[in-house]
Every structure is written in structure tokens, then in C-alpha cells.
XYZ file of C-alpha atoms in Angstrom:
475
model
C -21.619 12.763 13.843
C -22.055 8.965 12.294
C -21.542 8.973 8.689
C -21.943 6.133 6.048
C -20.455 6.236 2.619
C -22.641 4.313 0.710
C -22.355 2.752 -3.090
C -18.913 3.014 -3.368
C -16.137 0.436 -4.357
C -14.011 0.213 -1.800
C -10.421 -0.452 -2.622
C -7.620 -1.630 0.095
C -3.901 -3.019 -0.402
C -5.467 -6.543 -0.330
C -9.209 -6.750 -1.364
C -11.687 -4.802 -3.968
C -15.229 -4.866 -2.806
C -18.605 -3.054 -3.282
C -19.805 -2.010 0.246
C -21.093 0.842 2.800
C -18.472 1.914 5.401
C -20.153 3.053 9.014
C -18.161 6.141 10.526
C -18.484 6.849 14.534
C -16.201 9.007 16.944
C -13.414 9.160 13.719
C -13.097 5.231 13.605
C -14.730 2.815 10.920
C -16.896 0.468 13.064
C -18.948 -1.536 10.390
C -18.062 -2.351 6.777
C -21.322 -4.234 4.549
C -23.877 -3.755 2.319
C -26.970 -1.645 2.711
C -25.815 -0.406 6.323
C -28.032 2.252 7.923
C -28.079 3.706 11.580
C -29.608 6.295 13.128
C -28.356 10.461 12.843
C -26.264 8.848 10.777
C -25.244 11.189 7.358
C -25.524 9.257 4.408
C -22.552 10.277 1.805
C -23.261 8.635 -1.548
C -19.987 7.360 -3.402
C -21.757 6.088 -6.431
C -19.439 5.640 -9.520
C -16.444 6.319 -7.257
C -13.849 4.112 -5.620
C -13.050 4.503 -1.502
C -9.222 4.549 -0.914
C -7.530 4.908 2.242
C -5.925 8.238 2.271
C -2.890 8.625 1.367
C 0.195 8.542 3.307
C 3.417 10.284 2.201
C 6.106 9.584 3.946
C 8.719 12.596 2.912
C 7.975 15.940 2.793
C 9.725 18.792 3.663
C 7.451 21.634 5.190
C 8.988 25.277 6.403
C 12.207 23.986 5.913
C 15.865 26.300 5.939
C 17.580 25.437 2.685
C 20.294 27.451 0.858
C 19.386 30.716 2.491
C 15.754 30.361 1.622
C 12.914 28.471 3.385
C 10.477 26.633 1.900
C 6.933 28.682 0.396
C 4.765 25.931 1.756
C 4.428 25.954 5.660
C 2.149 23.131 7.281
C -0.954 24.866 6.729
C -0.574 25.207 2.641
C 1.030 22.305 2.415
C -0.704 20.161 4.245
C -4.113 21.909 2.516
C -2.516 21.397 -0.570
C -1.974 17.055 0.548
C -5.610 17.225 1.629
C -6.731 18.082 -2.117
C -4.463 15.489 -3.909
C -5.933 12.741 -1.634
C -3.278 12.661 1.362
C -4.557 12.532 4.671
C -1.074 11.862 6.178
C 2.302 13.467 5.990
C 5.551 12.377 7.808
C 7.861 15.253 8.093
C 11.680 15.882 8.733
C 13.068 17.249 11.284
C 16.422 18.728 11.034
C 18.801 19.046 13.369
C 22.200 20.866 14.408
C 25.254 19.099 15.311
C 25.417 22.128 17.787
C 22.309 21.560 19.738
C 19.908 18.805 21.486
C 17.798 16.305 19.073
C 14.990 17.312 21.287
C 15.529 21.367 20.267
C 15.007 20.026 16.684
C 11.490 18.476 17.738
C 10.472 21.305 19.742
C 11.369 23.464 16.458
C 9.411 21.331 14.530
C 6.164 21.183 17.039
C 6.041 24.615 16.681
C 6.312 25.313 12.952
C 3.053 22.528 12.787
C 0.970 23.453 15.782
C -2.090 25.248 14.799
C -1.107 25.103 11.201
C -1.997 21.319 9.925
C -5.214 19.901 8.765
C -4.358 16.741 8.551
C -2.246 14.254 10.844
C 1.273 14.142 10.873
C 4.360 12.589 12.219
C 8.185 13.390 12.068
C 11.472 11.980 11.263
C 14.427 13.086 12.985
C 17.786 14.135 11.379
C 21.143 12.478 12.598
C 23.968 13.833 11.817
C 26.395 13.112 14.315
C 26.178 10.281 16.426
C 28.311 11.256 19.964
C 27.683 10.702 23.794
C 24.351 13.510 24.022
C 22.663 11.966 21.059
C 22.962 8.106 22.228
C 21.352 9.315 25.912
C 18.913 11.587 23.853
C 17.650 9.277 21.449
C 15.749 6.358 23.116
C 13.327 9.177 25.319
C 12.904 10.831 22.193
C 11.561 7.335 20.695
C 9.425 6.792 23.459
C 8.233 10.007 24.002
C 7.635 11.622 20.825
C 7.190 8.657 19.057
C 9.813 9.199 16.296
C 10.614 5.913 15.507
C 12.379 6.643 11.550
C 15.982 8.485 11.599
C 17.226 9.879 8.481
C 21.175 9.841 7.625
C 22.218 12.507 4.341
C 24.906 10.792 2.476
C 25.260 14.222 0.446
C 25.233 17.779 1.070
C 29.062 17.992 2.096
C 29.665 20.372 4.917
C 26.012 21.154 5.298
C 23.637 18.247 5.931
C 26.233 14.935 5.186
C 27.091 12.769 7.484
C 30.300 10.037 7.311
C 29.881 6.650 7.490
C 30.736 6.014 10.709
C 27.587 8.213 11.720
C 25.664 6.185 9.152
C 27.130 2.469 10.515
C 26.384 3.926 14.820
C 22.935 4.884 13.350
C 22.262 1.547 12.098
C 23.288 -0.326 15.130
C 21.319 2.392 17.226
C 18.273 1.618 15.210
C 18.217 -2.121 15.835
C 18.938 -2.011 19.936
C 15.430 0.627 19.610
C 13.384 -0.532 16.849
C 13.555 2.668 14.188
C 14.082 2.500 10.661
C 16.805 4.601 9.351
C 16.366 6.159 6.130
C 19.043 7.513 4.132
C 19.337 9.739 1.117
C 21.972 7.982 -0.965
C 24.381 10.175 -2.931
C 27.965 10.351 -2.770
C 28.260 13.573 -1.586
C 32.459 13.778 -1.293
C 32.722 12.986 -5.158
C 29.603 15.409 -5.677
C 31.521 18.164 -4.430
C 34.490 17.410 -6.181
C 32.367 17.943 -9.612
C 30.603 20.837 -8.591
C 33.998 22.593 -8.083
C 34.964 21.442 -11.059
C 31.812 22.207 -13.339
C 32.080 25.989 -11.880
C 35.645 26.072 -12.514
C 35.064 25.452 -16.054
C 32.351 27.962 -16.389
C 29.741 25.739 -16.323
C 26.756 27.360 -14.494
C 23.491 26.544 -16.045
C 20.944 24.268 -14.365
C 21.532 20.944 -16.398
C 25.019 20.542 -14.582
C 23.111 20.044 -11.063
C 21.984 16.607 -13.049
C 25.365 16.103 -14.952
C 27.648 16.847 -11.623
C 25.347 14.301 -9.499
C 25.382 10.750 -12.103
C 23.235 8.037 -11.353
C 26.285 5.858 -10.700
C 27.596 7.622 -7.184
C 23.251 7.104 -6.140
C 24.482 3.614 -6.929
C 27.384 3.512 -5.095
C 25.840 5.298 -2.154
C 22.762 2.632 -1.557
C 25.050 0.297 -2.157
C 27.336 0.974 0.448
C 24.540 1.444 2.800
C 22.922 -1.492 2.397
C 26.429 -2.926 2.978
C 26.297 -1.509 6.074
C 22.817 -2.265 7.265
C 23.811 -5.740 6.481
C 26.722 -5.473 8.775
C 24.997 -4.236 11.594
C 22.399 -6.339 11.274
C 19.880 -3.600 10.995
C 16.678 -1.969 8.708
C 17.224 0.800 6.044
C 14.563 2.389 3.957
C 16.347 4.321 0.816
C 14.554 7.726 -0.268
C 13.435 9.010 -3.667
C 15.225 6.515 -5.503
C 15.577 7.775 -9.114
C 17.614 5.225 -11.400
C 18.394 1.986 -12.542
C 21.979 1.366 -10.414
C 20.009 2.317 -6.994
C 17.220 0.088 -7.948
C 19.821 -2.732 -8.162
C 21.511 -2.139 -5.137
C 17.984 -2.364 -3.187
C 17.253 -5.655 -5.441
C 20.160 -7.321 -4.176
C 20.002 -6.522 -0.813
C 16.606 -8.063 -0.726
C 17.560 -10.973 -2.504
C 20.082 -11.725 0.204
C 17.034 -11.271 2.667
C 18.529 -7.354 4.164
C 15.733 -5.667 5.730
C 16.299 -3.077 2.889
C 13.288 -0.260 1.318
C 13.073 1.870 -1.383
C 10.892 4.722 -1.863
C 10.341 6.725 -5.656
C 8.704 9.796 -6.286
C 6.052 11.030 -8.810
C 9.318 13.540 -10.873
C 11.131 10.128 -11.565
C 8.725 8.532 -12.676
C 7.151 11.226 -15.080
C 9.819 14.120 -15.843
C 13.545 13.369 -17.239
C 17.104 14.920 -17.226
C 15.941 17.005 -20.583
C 13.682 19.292 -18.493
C 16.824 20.364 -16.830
C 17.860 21.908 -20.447
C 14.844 24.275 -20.333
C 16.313 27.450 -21.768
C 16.185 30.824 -20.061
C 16.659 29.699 -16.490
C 13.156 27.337 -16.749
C 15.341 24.076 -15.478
C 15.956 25.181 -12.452
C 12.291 24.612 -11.513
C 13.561 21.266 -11.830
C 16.501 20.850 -9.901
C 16.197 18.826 -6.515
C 18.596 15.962 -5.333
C 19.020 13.008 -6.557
C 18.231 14.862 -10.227
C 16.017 13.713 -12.861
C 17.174 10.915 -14.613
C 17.596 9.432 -18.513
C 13.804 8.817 -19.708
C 14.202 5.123 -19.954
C 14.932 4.992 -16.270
C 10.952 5.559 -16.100
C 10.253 2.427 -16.900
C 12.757 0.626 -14.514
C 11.286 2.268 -11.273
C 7.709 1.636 -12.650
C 8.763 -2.100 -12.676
C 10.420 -1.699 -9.087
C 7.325 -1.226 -7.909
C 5.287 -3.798 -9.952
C 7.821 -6.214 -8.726
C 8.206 -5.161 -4.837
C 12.009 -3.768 -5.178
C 10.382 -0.573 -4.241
C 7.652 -0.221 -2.053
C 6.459 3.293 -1.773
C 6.047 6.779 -3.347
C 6.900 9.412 -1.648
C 6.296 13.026 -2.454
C 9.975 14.822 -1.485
C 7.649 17.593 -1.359
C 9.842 21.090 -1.171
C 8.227 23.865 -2.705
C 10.423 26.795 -3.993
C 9.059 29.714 -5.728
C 10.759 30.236 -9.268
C 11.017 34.080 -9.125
C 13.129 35.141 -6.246
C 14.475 31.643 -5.136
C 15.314 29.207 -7.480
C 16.585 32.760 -8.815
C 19.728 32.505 -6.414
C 20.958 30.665 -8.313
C 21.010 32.402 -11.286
C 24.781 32.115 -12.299
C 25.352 29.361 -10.089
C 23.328 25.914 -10.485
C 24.955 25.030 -6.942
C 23.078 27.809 -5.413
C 19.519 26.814 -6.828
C 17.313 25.843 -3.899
C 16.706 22.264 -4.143
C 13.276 20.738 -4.536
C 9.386 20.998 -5.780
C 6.296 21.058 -5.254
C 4.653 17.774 -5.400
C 2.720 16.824 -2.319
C -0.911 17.658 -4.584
C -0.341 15.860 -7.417
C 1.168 12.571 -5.556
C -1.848 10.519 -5.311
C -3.780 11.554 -8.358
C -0.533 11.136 -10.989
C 0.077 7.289 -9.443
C -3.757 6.613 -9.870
C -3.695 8.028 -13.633
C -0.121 6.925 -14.647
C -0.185 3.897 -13.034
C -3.646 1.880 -11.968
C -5.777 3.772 -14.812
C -2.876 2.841 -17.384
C -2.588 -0.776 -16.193
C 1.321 -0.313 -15.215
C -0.131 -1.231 -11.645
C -3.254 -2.753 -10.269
C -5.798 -0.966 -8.359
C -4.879 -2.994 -5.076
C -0.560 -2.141 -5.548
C -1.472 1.478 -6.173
C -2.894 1.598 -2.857
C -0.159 -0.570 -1.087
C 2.378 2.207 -2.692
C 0.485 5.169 -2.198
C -0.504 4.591 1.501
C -0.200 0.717 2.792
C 2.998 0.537 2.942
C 4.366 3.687 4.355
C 1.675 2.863 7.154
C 3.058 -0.525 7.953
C 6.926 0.255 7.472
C 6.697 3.910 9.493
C 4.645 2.315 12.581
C 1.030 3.649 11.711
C -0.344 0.617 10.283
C -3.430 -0.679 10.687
C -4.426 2.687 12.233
C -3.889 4.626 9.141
C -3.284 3.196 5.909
C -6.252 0.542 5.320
C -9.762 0.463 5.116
C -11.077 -1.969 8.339
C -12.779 -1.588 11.083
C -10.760 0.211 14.340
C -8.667 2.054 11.858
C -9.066 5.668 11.515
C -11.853 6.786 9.339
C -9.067 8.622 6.955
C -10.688 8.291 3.347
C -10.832 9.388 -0.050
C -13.797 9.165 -2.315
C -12.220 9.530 -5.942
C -13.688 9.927 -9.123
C -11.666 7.440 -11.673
C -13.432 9.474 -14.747
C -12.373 12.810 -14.301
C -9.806 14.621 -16.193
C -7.962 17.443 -15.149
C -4.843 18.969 -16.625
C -1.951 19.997 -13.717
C -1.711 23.424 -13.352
C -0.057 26.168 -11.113
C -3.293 28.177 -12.315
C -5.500 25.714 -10.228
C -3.399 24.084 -8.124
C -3.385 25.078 -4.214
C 0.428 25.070 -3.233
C 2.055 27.878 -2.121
C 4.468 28.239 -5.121
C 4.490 29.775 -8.215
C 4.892 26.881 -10.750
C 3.941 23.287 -11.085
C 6.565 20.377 -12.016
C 3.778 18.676 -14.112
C 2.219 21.814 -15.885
C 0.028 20.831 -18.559
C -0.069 17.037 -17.830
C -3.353 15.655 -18.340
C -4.360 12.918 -15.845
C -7.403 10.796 -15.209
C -8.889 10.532 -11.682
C -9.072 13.147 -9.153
C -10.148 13.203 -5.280
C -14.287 14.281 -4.890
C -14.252 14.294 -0.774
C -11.706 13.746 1.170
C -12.032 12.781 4.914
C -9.602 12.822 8.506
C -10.405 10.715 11.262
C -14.218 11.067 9.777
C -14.506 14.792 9.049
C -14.398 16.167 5.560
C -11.666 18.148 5.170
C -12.302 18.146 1.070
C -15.933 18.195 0.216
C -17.130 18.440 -3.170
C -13.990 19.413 -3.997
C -13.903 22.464 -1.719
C -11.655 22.513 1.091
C -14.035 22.802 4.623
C -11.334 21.797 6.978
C -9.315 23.717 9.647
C -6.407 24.896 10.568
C -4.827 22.909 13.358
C -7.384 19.845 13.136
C -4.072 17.518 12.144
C -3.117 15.123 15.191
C 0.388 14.794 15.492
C 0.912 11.365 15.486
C 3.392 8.966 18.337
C 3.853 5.982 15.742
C 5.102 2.363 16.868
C 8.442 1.425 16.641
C 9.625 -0.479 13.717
C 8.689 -4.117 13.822
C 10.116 -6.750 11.185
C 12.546 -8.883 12.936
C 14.897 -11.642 10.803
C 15.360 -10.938 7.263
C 12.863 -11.454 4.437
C 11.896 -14.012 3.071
C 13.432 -14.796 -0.450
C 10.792 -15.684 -3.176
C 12.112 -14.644 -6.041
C 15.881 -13.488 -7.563
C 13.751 -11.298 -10.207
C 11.515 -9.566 -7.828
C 14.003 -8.624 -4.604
C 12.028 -10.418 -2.176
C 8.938 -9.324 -0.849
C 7.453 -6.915 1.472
């Protein structure tokens, strides 16, 4: 059915206009003022802005993890996304060192199909780059349409992989036009102070923060972006949480590297201190990297005022407190890393950011959902309002105030990071490929509606250009 949203103010990456937006087949096909057409429903967006929904480019859905798997599967957590204003999710795939990439993507395929109500892509997992992998890889590009590989730099003996894996990545990226993404930790010296913390007898949550210091998430996207420099290549550096990783990414834009970085909503709203929580409560708040110092808050906000950092990811990961952050009740090693955060993504950046002027209206969408589009090979199907791109849209009411809760929220988890955080702005309707999946603030989707998505392959040849020392280039 046709559909115009009339009367709102529609808001891209680039332009902020008044005007009606004409829906057919799932596709905008005319953007004006005072459009009509016939059978066409009329949805009135009076008061509200029109955003392009939002696309978060790391979450972790149904994952293994420390003996545990995640509470949100791609049904809850992509119902969950739908709510906060996210109409697209890239997910990771992990793999085994033991078996085919393409088992990993079959594994994957199967924990979404049926389940998601909104579109989705993956990422794959490399951790070992050897004869099967380099004859695997480029069908798996064109085939599947995976075109972002992801490279742990921590995790020893479970997820990390050595720097030679890291450097063949790189140069495997370039020759087929993926991004690689790494999480940046030094995962050999992490160890090291885990042992050591334990050793000691120190067990409670805070020393997950203390054992993992902002300077070896320095190090690490330093020495990657070394690397990606050396091959030549693209590297996009996840939930980036402190001041020394925000450098490294600076400087490797200022020299013109193809280098990202991607924050989340934690680091730039919760601190190390929540960590110190007494009677087990940090643990809620223990994923990797760790919360930071508070005044690190204010250097990522900047990062992505200035274009260091370009996008905000979710590192959604949803644990339940009772019975699994719980394994790690004498142990902070053995506390299941992450949160829940793929609801509150969109409306936090809108309310901590555009509503409190730290970011305009047109940068909160570039973060939120421009950006990821364009870098991850979706762009300008997903990620913009225009006409030919898909009809993916959130009406939002700037003027509404809600406060976070795990009472309200619709994760599958029993706690919320940002309990009791009052925020301005919240999602009204929320539509995929031009069917409501949030109406009214009621959830009228289904169950197996998301597309899984074959993006393009990455696409920025030559460095960057170099503006400005101050603001590592530009995107």
C-alpha cells in the first residue's frame, strides 16, 4: 500500500527540510510539499522530525560467550532495535579456526531466519588466515555479500588473533574491497594482569576495568593502524572508549590512512565508577574495552563533532544479571562480557547529543545511520532519506520524555545500563522498507519480515583527504 508521511521535518546527514515523503512497493519515490496520490495512506508527522532509521553496525545477537549465550536472539533483539529507532543491524559472525568460514554463515543464517523484523547483514570473524580461508573468502564476498571482516586483538586463547593474521587480513581486504574492523586491546598484556589481579585476590568487578587500561586500547589501534598503513589497506576501529585510541585514529587520518572509529552510547554516558557498584551490581557493567575515567566523555563527544569518529555503534550483548553475569561471582574474569544497548542507541544520541547541542541535528544522523550505511556498503539504499532508497523511517517525537528503564524497556534481559536516565525524544512510528513495524508506539511487525541484506563491497580508494590537523581528516 502507498503511504505519505505528511507535515513532518525531515532530517538527513546533509539537509533539514519541511516536506511530504511518497512511499510505493517499500521505496521513497517522491519527496515535496502537499503530495497526494491515490489509495495512498496519509500518516501525519506533525510536530515530529523524519529520520532515516537507524543503522547499527555491531551487535552481537545469540552469541556463545563464556559458557553462556546471549538472552537476546534476533527476534527480541531486533524487536527491541525496532523500538529505539533502528531499522538495521549488522551482526557478527563468529567463526572456528577448526571449521569452514562458510559453516560460520550458515550458523548465523539460521539463528536469524524467521526470527528478525528488521533487515540485517553480517560480519565475518577471522581468526586465522591459512590456505582454506584465502580460497574461501572471495565466494563468500560475492555470494553472501559480507564485505566487513572483524580481527579480535584480545581475548587470548579464545577469540585473539596475532598480528600476522591481522597484517594477511589487511592485505586480503584491499585485493577484495572489505573493510576490516578490529577490536583493539592488547590482549597478551591483558592476560598477564588478569593472572596477576586473581593471584593477588583481587576478584571483584572493578578489576575487569583496572586489568584492561586505556593505554594497551592505545597501543592496540595504534599498532593497527600501523599496519593498515603498511598494507596499504582500510580499518574501521570498534567501540572506541578513551582518549589514547581516539589519538591513534586522529593521526592516522591526519596522515590520510583510510582509518574509522566507531563509539558506543556506555562511553559516552556511564564511567569506570559504575564498575565499583557494591554487592556484585558492577558486573552489569563489565564488557570489553571497559568503561572509562568520566572526563573521557567529553573527548569521544568531540571525536565525533570533529569527524575522528564517525559512528555509534550499539556493541549490543545482552546478559541477564541473575544467573550469568553471576558466573562470575568470585571471578571478574568469568563475568560474561557485554549489555544491553541496542534500544536505547538512537534515542540517548538524539537526547544527549542533538537535543543538548553537543551535535547538530544533521551529524546525529550521519553518526547514528549515514555513515555506517556508506562505510558498510548499504548506502544510499539504507541510511538517507531520497528517492530509490528504501522507505526505512522513523517518525520521532523531539518533546517526549521518558526515563530508561528495565521496567519498560523490551530487551530480553533483566536490567538496563542506563536505569533511571531521563532523556528527551523518543521514536512514535517506526517503518521497514514502508511497513510499520512500530506504530503508535506499539510494535505491529513480524517475525521474519527482516531481509538479510548482500551489501557492496567497500569503496574509498586513495587516502583521505587532509583538511585539518585538529579534526583527523574527514569522512
Amino acid at each position: 500500500m502507498k503511504k505519505i508521511i505528511k507535515n513532518g521535518t525531515v532530517v538527513t546527514a546533509a539537509d533539514t527540510y519541511f516536506g511530504d515523503i511518497l512511499i510505493d512497493d517499500g521505496v521513497i519515490v517522491m519527496i515535496g510539499v502537499d503530495l497526494d496520490a491515490e489509495d495512498a495512506e496519509v500518516v501525519d508527522a506533525s510536530g515530529c522530525y523524519v529520520f532515516p532509521g537507524g543503522v547499527d553496525p555491531h551487535t552481537h545477537l545469540d552469541m556463545p560467550f563464556g559458557g553462556t549465550v546471549t538472552k537476546d536472539d534476533f527476534e527480541t533483539g531486533t524487536i527491541a532495535a525496532a523500538y529505539g529507532g533502528t531499522t538495521t543491524i549488522i551482526d557478527f559472525c563468529l567463526t572456528s579456526k577448526d571449521a569452514p568460514l562458510s559453516k560460520a554463515v550458515e550458523t548465523w543464517h539460521a539463528k536469524s531466519k524467521g526470527k528478525a523484523v528488521i533487515d540485517y547483514g553480517f560480519h565475518l570473524m577471522i581468526g586465522d588466515v591459512n590456505d582454506d580461508v584465502l580460497f574461501e573468502l572471495p565466494q563468500i564476498i560475492e555470494e553472501e555479500g559480507i564485505t566487513s571482516l572483524k580481527v579480535f586483538m584480545a581475548y587470548k586463547n579464545v577469540l585473539q588473533a596475532d598480528d600476522g593474521t591481522l597484517f594477511k587480513t589487511l592485505l586480503m581486504a584491499k585485493e577484495h574491497g572489505s573493510l576490516v574492523m578490529v577490536h583493539a586491546e592488547n590482549g597478551d598484556v591483558i592476560a598477564y594482569l588478569i593472572d596477576k589481579a586473581l593471584e593477588e585476590g583481587n576478584t571483584e568487578p572493578v578489576y575487569h576495568a583496572l586489568t584492561r587500561p586505556p593505554v594497551l586500547e592505545g597501543e592496540a589501534t595504534g599498532r593497527a593502524a600501523n599496519l593498515t598503513e603498511l598494507a596499504d589497506s582500510q580499518l574501521y576501529v570498534v567501540h572506541v572508549t578513551c582518549a589514547e585510541a581516539v589519538m591513534k585514529i586522529a593521526e592516522a587520518r591526519n596522515k590520510g590512512l583510510r582509518v574509522y572509529g566507531e563509539t558506543c552510547p556506555q562511553y559516552l554516558m556511564l564511567d569506570q565508577s559504575y564498575l565499583e557498584k557494591p554487592d556484585f551490581e558492577g558486573a552489569k557493567y563489565v564488557w570489553s574495552p571497559p568503561l572509562r575515567e568520566k572526563w573521557n566523555q567529553d573527548v569521544l563527544w568531540d571525536a565525533l563533532l570533529n569527524g575522528q569518529l564517525q559512528t555509534v555503534g550499539s556493541d549490543q550483548c545482552s546478559f541477564d544479571f541473575k544467573g550469568q553475569k553471576e558466573l562470575g561471582l568470585n571471578d571478574f574474569s568469568k563475568i560474561p562480557n557485554g549489555g544491553p544497548m541496542i534500544e536505547d542507541r538512537f534515542s540517548i544520541l538524539y537526547s544527549e547529543g542533538a537535543h543538548k547541542g553537543r551535535i547538530s541535528l544533521n551529524k546525529f544522523v550521519d553518526v547514528i545511520s549515514t555513515a555506517s550505511a556508506k562505510l558498510f556498503g548499504l548506502f544510499p539504499k539504507k541510511g538517507t532519506i531520497a528517492i530509490g532508497s528504501d522507505a526505512d523511517i522513523v517518525i520521532f517525537d523531539p518533546h517526549a520524555q521518558r526515563t530508561i528503564s528495565a521496567e519498560t524497556h523490551h530487551m530480553n534481559v533483566d536490567y538496563n545500563a542506563f536505569e533511571g536516565m531521563q532523556i528527551t525524544g523518543e521514536p512514535v512510528s517506526v517503518l521497514v522498507r514502508g511497513e510499520f513495524i512500530i506504530r503508535d508506539k506499539q510494535f505491529v511487525g513480524t517475525p521474519g519480515y527482516g531481509q538479510y541484506l548482500h551489501r557492496k563491497r567497500f569503496n574509498q580508494p586513495g587516502k583521505l583527504p587532509i583538511k585539518d590537523k585538529t579534526a583527523g581528516g574527514v569522512f
